[in-house]
């Protein structure tokens, strides 16, 4: 009986170790290994042998939390790739590989997620640029007004003498976003060439190639929409400048 108990405890320890290693992988931003550990832990916990042990309920409940943490960190990594001036190609590829290891029910379109970050960042940067040259109405607190003011309101509140400066900054940001978007398109177009030069297998991992294709198609299809989003911010500011 004691030998059987020790055997059961050893199996318990192996499952707990998977959970610990999963969390360590997340902390080290080793997302591919984290997803492998998550799949192994999930498989172990749904096995008939462990279903009867209520003590493992906490680990089962934590599976969804772990996957949510993985998705959030991967999404944050996509955001950095989309808006950072220092593009880390190896880091970006690792993030895409991690996405390719997730099941369809665990993730959405990677290309759409990347473009969401691009659009949101364009809007956020445009707001920050206009806020730097705008002032809140006398009857509102600056912090509250800055939080809720729309782009049109920011333009109306701006000193007309600042329109040249703010438009110049907006165009500078527009060019930055367009160059970053172009760089991502170029990376996807040239990935296979660089992978072959680095001695990597470009025929294996079909899921990864599908993710690459999905993101590439989304990026190419969004060239016009990204330009229109950039142009909307600068045109809005220019139109209000002409009105005043």
XYZ file of C-alpha atoms in Angstrom:
244
model
C 0.000 0.000 0.000
C 2.847 2.342 0.834
C 4.542 1.643 -2.491
C 1.264 2.372 -4.308
C 0.845 5.621 -2.368
C 4.389 6.704 -3.223
C 3.729 5.941 -6.885
C 0.576 8.070 -6.824
C 2.418 10.924 -5.098
C 5.131 10.773 -7.747
C 2.489 11.210 -10.439
C 1.004 14.120 -8.502
C 4.421 15.726 -8.351
C 4.903 15.332 -12.097
C 1.643 17.190 -12.763
C 2.484 19.961 -10.297
C 5.930 20.233 -11.909
C 4.291 20.818 -15.310
C 2.283 23.677 -13.832
C 5.408 25.178 -12.266
C 7.407 24.884 -15.495
C 4.542 26.464 -17.434
C 4.601 29.507 -15.155
C 8.389 29.717 -15.381
C 8.201 29.672 -19.182
C 5.707 32.531 -19.084
C 7.963 34.547 -16.793
C 10.910 33.961 -19.146
C 8.727 34.827 -22.182
C 9.408 31.390 -23.664
C 5.946 31.164 -25.169
C 6.428 28.140 -27.428
C 7.542 26.004 -24.509
C 4.742 27.453 -22.347
C 2.181 26.278 -24.895
C 3.788 22.813 -24.979
C 3.637 22.602 -21.205
C 0.034 23.804 -21.220
C -0.964 21.087 -23.701
C 0.859 18.404 -21.684
C -0.703 19.578 -18.412
C -4.153 19.704 -19.952
C -3.767 16.185 -21.331
C -2.629 14.892 -17.968
C -5.457 16.515 -16.020
C -8.221 15.169 -18.272
C -6.920 11.585 -18.031
C -9.092 9.108 -16.152
C -6.380 8.538 -13.576
C -6.524 12.100 -12.223
C -10.244 12.848 -12.618
C -10.983 11.285 -9.245
C -8.642 13.574 -7.294
C -10.333 16.799 -6.116
C -6.950 18.127 -4.992
C -6.084 18.812 -8.628
C -9.142 21.007 -9.166
C -7.084 24.162 -8.709
C -4.730 23.153 -11.502
C -7.662 22.458 -13.830
C -9.171 25.853 -13.077
C -5.809 27.481 -13.657
C -5.520 26.158 -17.218
C -7.787 28.867 -18.614
C -5.929 31.539 -16.659
C -2.590 30.316 -18.004
C -3.869 30.370 -21.578
C -5.311 33.850 -21.091
C -1.895 34.994 -19.858
C -0.212 33.446 -22.910
C -2.654 35.141 -25.302
C -2.171 38.506 -23.600
C 1.628 38.283 -23.713
C 1.589 37.229 -27.354
C -0.756 40.097 -28.195
C 1.555 42.506 -26.373
C 4.445 41.118 -28.395
C 2.546 41.770 -31.633
C 1.918 45.328 -30.497
C 5.632 45.889 -29.925
C 6.389 44.481 -33.386
C 3.768 46.736 -34.961
C 4.742 50.038 -33.344
C 8.317 49.735 -32.093
C 11.066 51.488 -34.019
C 13.456 48.641 -33.112
C 11.982 45.631 -34.889
C 13.310 42.329 -33.512
C 12.809 39.832 -36.354
C 13.734 36.773 -34.273
C 11.379 37.784 -31.479
C 8.562 38.416 -33.950
C 9.078 35.019 -35.593
C 9.026 33.313 -32.185
C 5.683 34.984 -31.403
C 4.207 33.781 -34.708
C 5.487 30.261 -34.038
C 3.801 30.315 -30.634
C 0.519 31.362 -32.247
C 0.845 28.497 -34.725
C 1.007 26.011 -31.833
C -2.361 27.112 -30.422
C -5.586 25.398 -31.401
C -8.224 27.360 -33.387
C -10.412 27.716 -30.295
C -7.550 29.360 -28.391
C -6.751 32.233 -30.735
C -8.240 34.556 -33.350
C -6.728 35.684 -36.643
C -3.144 36.753 -35.950
C -3.191 39.163 -38.884
C -6.304 40.944 -37.635
C -4.848 41.142 -34.122
C -1.675 42.747 -35.472
C -3.611 45.299 -37.525
C -5.821 46.131 -34.554
C -2.709 47.224 -32.698
C -1.572 49.309 -35.663
C -4.881 51.181 -35.921
C -5.211 51.690 -32.171
C -1.688 53.060 -31.977
C -2.304 55.487 -34.853
C -5.336 56.872 -33.025
C -3.526 57.025 -29.674
C -0.477 58.797 -31.093
C -2.681 61.270 -32.974
C -4.529 62.069 -29.752
C -1.315 62.541 -27.793
C 0.093 64.800 -30.480
C -3.013 67.001 -30.492
C -3.285 67.006 -26.698
C 0.189 68.514 -26.504
C -1.093 71.564 -28.407
C -4.638 71.777 -26.998
C -6.035 73.236 -23.806
C -9.137 72.225 -21.845
C -12.154 74.578 -21.608
C -12.241 76.651 -18.435
C -15.310 74.826 -17.090
C -13.705 71.342 -17.213
C -10.786 69.766 -15.409
C -7.832 69.140 -17.762
C -7.461 65.463 -16.828
C -11.148 64.663 -17.384
C -11.292 66.603 -20.629
C -8.149 64.945 -21.971
C -9.632 61.554 -21.175
C -12.907 62.022 -23.056
C -12.155 64.636 -25.743
C -12.511 63.468 -29.325
C -10.140 64.428 -32.133
C -12.550 67.063 -33.478
C -12.823 68.673 -30.049
C -9.054 68.714 -29.699
C -8.734 70.467 -33.050
C -11.346 73.096 -32.121
C -9.623 73.859 -28.817
C -6.207 74.342 -30.428
C -4.543 77.719 -30.775
C -4.502 78.460 -34.547
C -0.829 79.423 -34.328
C -0.034 75.793 -33.418
C -1.580 74.144 -36.463
C 1.619 74.147 -38.517
C 3.605 72.539 -35.701
C 1.007 69.884 -34.896
C 0.469 69.038 -38.579
C 4.214 68.585 -39.042
C 4.328 66.195 -36.077
C 1.318 64.268 -37.334
C 2.914 63.764 -40.742
C 6.112 62.599 -39.047
C 4.141 59.978 -37.101
C 2.260 59.001 -40.283
C 5.526 58.284 -42.065
C 6.773 56.235 -39.111
C 3.699 54.011 -39.149
C 3.792 53.583 -42.911
C 7.466 52.598 -42.819
C 6.841 50.090 -40.011
C 3.908 48.607 -41.889
C 6.043 48.360 -45.026
C 8.862 46.707 -43.051
C 6.484 44.036 -41.742
C 5.229 43.359 -45.275
C 8.826 43.081 -46.497
C 9.763 40.692 -43.671
C 6.916 38.348 -44.566
C 7.758 38.536 -48.268
C 11.415 37.672 -47.596
C 10.989 35.227 -44.686
C 11.578 32.090 -46.709
C 14.759 33.508 -48.272
C 16.181 34.437 -44.870
C 15.101 31.108 -43.352
C 16.865 29.106 -46.063
C 20.005 31.231 -45.655
C 19.912 30.509 -41.906
C 19.627 26.768 -42.553
C 16.092 26.401 -41.183
C 13.507 23.959 -42.473
C 10.984 25.949 -44.495
C 8.843 22.952 -45.454
C 7.971 21.727 -41.943
C 5.379 23.009 -39.489
C 2.416 23.609 -41.761
C 0.550 25.497 -39.045
C 3.352 28.055 -38.819
C 3.330 28.567 -42.580
C -0.433 29.112 -42.445
C 0.012 31.788 -39.776
C 2.700 33.452 -41.909
C 0.378 33.400 -44.904
C -2.560 34.754 -42.878
C -0.554 37.707 -41.540
C 1.024 38.430 -44.922
C -2.378 38.531 -46.630
C -3.830 40.778 -43.931
C -0.866 43.152 -44.147
C -1.013 43.389 -47.934
C -4.766 43.888 -47.921
C -4.526 46.592 -45.256
C -2.038 48.881 -47.020
C -4.809 51.180 -48.157
C -6.737 51.121 -44.863
C -3.609 51.987 -42.837
C -2.884 54.877 -45.184
C -6.499 56.064 -44.937
C -6.363 55.894 -41.136
C -3.152 57.943 -41.095
C -4.497 60.427 -43.600
C -7.743 60.851 -41.643
C -5.896 62.247 -38.619
C -3.835 64.741 -40.617
C -6.779 65.712 -42.825
C -8.949 66.342 -39.776
C -6.401 68.707 -38.358
C -5.874 70.446 -41.715
C -9.612 70.958 -42.291
C -10.064 72.623 -38.922
C -7.028 74.773 -39.610
C -8.645 76.025 -42.837
C -11.966 76.684 -41.086
C -10.270 78.850 -38.490
